[in-house]
Amino acid sequence: MTKYVIDGGHKLRGEVTISGAKNAAVAIIPAALLVDGTCRIENIPEIRDVTLMLDLLRDIGADVRLINRNCVEINASKIRTTKADYDMARLIRASYYLIGALLGRFGSAQVALPGGCNLGDRPIDQHTKAFKLLGANVDVQNGYVFADSEGRLKAASIYLDVVSVGATINSILAAVLADGLTVIENAAKEPHIVDLANFLNSMGANVSGAGTDVIKVRGVKSISGGTYTIIPDQIEAGTYMAAVTATGGEVLVKNIIPKHLDCITAKLAEMGAEITEYDDSVLVRRVAPLSKTNIKTLPYPGFPTDMQPQATVVLSMAEGMSLVTEGVWDSRYRYVEELRRMGAKISVDGKTAVVEGVPSLMGAPVRACDLRAGAALVIAGLAAEGTTEVEDVSHIERGYEHIVEKLTAMGAHIRRVEMPDGPSIQKAQ
Ligand code: EPU
């Protein structure tokens, strides 16, 4: 097991370069299965979810070559099976994109029900509805989703009952090579959906409307190879912006698309950060005390749920009482119990957290229960008085490239410590 040991109370200073977007990469890599020929994908983040996705593709017979640690070439012309490895697929959420891509290209897919962060119930009914509308037979048996079609999928009108990133992406993937014009209504609008559409269009697909709530996919017979660069990670950028807001100091956050951060910037400014936007960077400073504010998470362009835990940590040290409302997931407050160990005063009632700011947090041993919760605890540790030990950091390393190195370069006192496995039980004397 690995933990991070953080000596808190040091302001962050300097600069940080943001990596490629996790949630774009884990959609674009399986989308490469639709491509006839080799595609080169640049700016992929070196994180566990991406490594796992590449392994899943290798395992079904794709030729996956790492050109360097942030660039990969994929050729899917010699796929030997459309059945994904069960144990690997159930480790990540995004493995469900293999269903849309394999079904769309080869007419069949067998993929384990997905895993990923435990955020309460995470149904995939909208994904299966879309596949069925496109003409596939879909069944769930023994932990697998089985999908197949006789011949090419047929275009359809797909109305999504909930705004779902995953179901929007899977509908696009399945429709790219389908026969006719597919219309996806009530689509999600996240930047990584636009990025996926741009990737597919650059390979010869015909996807329009991505970034609005109606996406049209005109099926083409085939798409061919090319080179594509993934957008910067909006949530990684927001996480470092929140960290500077929490600790104080001044950091230039580089290699970003400021427009994607509008909502995060607005909320951190309400909390007391001073943020100056440049073409592809933002300068974040915090000199004044933190202020309370209210937050409600919503699909893009609303405040992202993936920034909710990090923002709550900042508010836990702001003067006054703030309300945080989770508008996307049923249960995304499991980290609150850990924050309480550090002195935070937060009570949770259903989807709302009431955050009563305290003057400062105190270091404590805590456990990361999922990716963003882990990032939030790191921020808490950086801002707290004393030493914080964050355990189960494998969750964090699923989604943040070189987080320890990046924070150290900004002046944080954080180190990664390997611990022997297994429980250590000490008898009380
Ligand atoms: N939903 C359904 N039925 C479905 C699909 C979704 O009811 O078939 C509901 C969910 O239960 C949820 C809402 O719709 O209440 C939104 O879920 P969505 O499908 O948008 O989430 P997702 O695609 O499973 C992606 C990200 C998450 C991020 C959400 C929301 C990936 C791999 N994951 O998940 O990212 O929280 O969108 O923006 O892209 C993270 O990066 O830490 C993370 C959890």
mmCIF file of C-alpha atoms and ligand atoms in Angstrom, residues 22-23 26 93-94 96-97 117 119 121-127 162-167 190 192 305-306 328-330 332 371-372, ligand 1:
data_model
loop_
_atom_site.group_PDB
_atom_site.id
_atom_site.type_symbol
_atom_site.label_atom_id
_atom_site.label_comp_id
_atom_site.label_asym_id
_atom_site.label_seq_id
_atom_site.Cartn_x
_atom_site.Cartn_y
_atom_site.Cartn_z
ATOM 1 C CA LYS A 22 -8.472 11.800 -18.239
ATOM 2 C CA ASN A 23 -12.121 11.619 -19.212
ATOM 3 C CA VAL A 26 -10.526 7.134 -21.707
ATOM 4 C CA ARG A 93 -15.867 3.001 -15.446
ATOM 5 C CA ALA A 94 -14.806 3.887 -18.947
ATOM 6 C CA TYR A 96 -18.170 0.613 -21.048
ATOM 7 C CA TYR A 97 -16.954 2.634 -24.046
ATOM 8 C CA CYS A 117 -15.461 5.340 -8.196
ATOM 9 C CA LEU A 119 -20.563 7.327 -6.045
ATOM 10 C CA ASP A 121 -25.939 3.802 -7.828
ATOM 11 C CA ARG A 122 -24.391 4.117 -11.306
ATOM 12 C CA PRO A 123 -26.888 2.547 -13.733
ATOM 13 C CA ILE A 124 -26.160 2.109 -17.464
ATOM 14 C CA ASP A 125 -29.778 1.907 -18.613
ATOM 15 C CA GLN A 126 -29.361 4.882 -20.968
ATOM 16 C CA HIS A 127 -26.373 3.224 -22.660
ATOM 17 C CA VAL A 162 -30.893 11.923 -17.969
ATOM 18 C CA VAL A 163 -27.983 14.064 -19.057
ATOM 19 C CA SER A 164 -25.277 11.410 -19.072
ATOM 20 C CA VAL A 165 -21.683 11.850 -20.198
ATOM 21 C CA GLY A 166 -21.167 8.124 -20.628
ATOM 22 C CA ALA A 167 -24.422 7.437 -22.479
ATOM 23 C CA GLU A 190 -18.828 18.390 -21.353
ATOM 24 C CA HIS A 192 -14.498 15.837 -23.370
ATOM 25 C CA THR A 305 -19.381 17.294 -9.570
ATOM 26 C CA ASP A 306 -15.769 16.176 -10.027
ATOM 27 C CA VAL A 328 -25.326 14.692 -10.221
ATOM 28 C CA TRP A 329 -24.562 11.741 -7.925
ATOM 29 C CA ASP A 330 -26.615 10.197 -5.129
ATOM 30 C CA ARG A 332 -20.551 11.812 -3.073
ATOM 31 C CA LEU A 371 -10.352 9.739 -6.944
ATOM 32 C CA ARG A 372 -11.679 13.247 -6.273
HETATM 33 N N1 EPU B 1 -27.240 7.861 -15.206
HETATM 34 C C1 EPU B 1 -28.377 7.067 -15.308
HETATM 35 N N2 EPU B 1 -28.390 6.117 -16.303
HETATM 36 C C2 EPU B 1 -27.346 5.932 -17.164
HETATM 37 C C3 EPU B 1 -26.199 6.738 -17.025
HETATM 38 C C4 EPU B 1 -26.188 7.708 -16.042
HETATM 39 O O1 EPU B 1 -29.326 7.211 -14.561
HETATM 40 O O2 EPU B 1 -27.438 5.049 -18.031
HETATM 41 C C5 EPU B 1 -27.202 8.921 -14.146
HETATM 42 C C6 EPU B 1 -26.114 8.656 -13.105
HETATM 43 O O3 EPU B 1 -26.559 7.795 -12.083
HETATM 44 C C7 EPU B 1 -25.820 10.071 -12.632
HETATM 45 C C8 EPU B 1 -26.038 10.935 -13.891
HETATM 46 O O4 EPU B 1 -26.829 10.133 -14.766
HETATM 47 O O5 EPU B 1 -26.743 10.439 -11.644
HETATM 48 C C9 EPU B 1 -24.782 11.365 -14.608
HETATM 49 O O6 EPU B 1 -23.951 10.251 -14.867
HETATM 50 P P1 EPU B 1 -22.978 10.196 -16.131
HETATM 51 O O7 EPU B 1 -23.412 9.093 -17.017
HETATM 52 O O8 EPU B 1 -22.856 11.571 -16.721
HETATM 53 O O9 EPU B 1 -21.585 9.799 -15.469
HETATM 54 P P2 EPU B 1 -20.491 8.839 -16.037
HETATM 55 O O10 EPU B 1 -20.430 8.931 -17.515
HETATM 56 O O11 EPU B 1 -20.616 7.475 -15.435
HETATM 57 C C10 EPU B 1 -18.596 10.621 -16.094
HETATM 58 C C11 EPU B 1 -17.222 10.764 -15.498
HETATM 59 C C12 EPU B 1 -17.326 11.019 -14.001
HETATM 60 C C13 EPU B 1 -18.173 12.262 -13.750
HETATM 61 C C14 EPU B 1 -19.531 12.144 -14.465
HETATM 62 C C15 EPU B 1 -20.362 13.411 -14.370
HETATM 63 C C16 EPU B 1 -15.908 9.340 -16.940
HETATM 64 C C17 EPU B 1 -15.138 8.081 -17.120
HETATM 65 N N3 EPU B 1 -16.476 9.533 -15.768
HETATM 66 O O12 EPU B 1 -19.181 9.494 -15.445
HETATM 67 O O13 EPU B 1 -16.004 11.274 -13.579
HETATM 68 O O14 EPU B 1 -18.393 12.419 -12.374
HETATM 69 O O15 EPU B 1 -19.326 11.828 -15.855
HETATM 70 O O16 EPU B 1 -19.678 14.479 -14.916
HETATM 71 O O17 EPU B 1 -15.966 10.169 -17.848
HETATM 72 C C18 EPU B 1 -14.194 11.349 -12.114
HETATM 73 O O18 EPU B 1 -13.485 11.685 -13.094
HETATM 74 O O19 EPU B 1 -13.805 11.416 -10.922
HETATM 75 C C19 EPU B 1 -15.554 10.867 -12.356
HETATM 76 C C20 EPU B 1 -16.245 10.190 -11.463
#
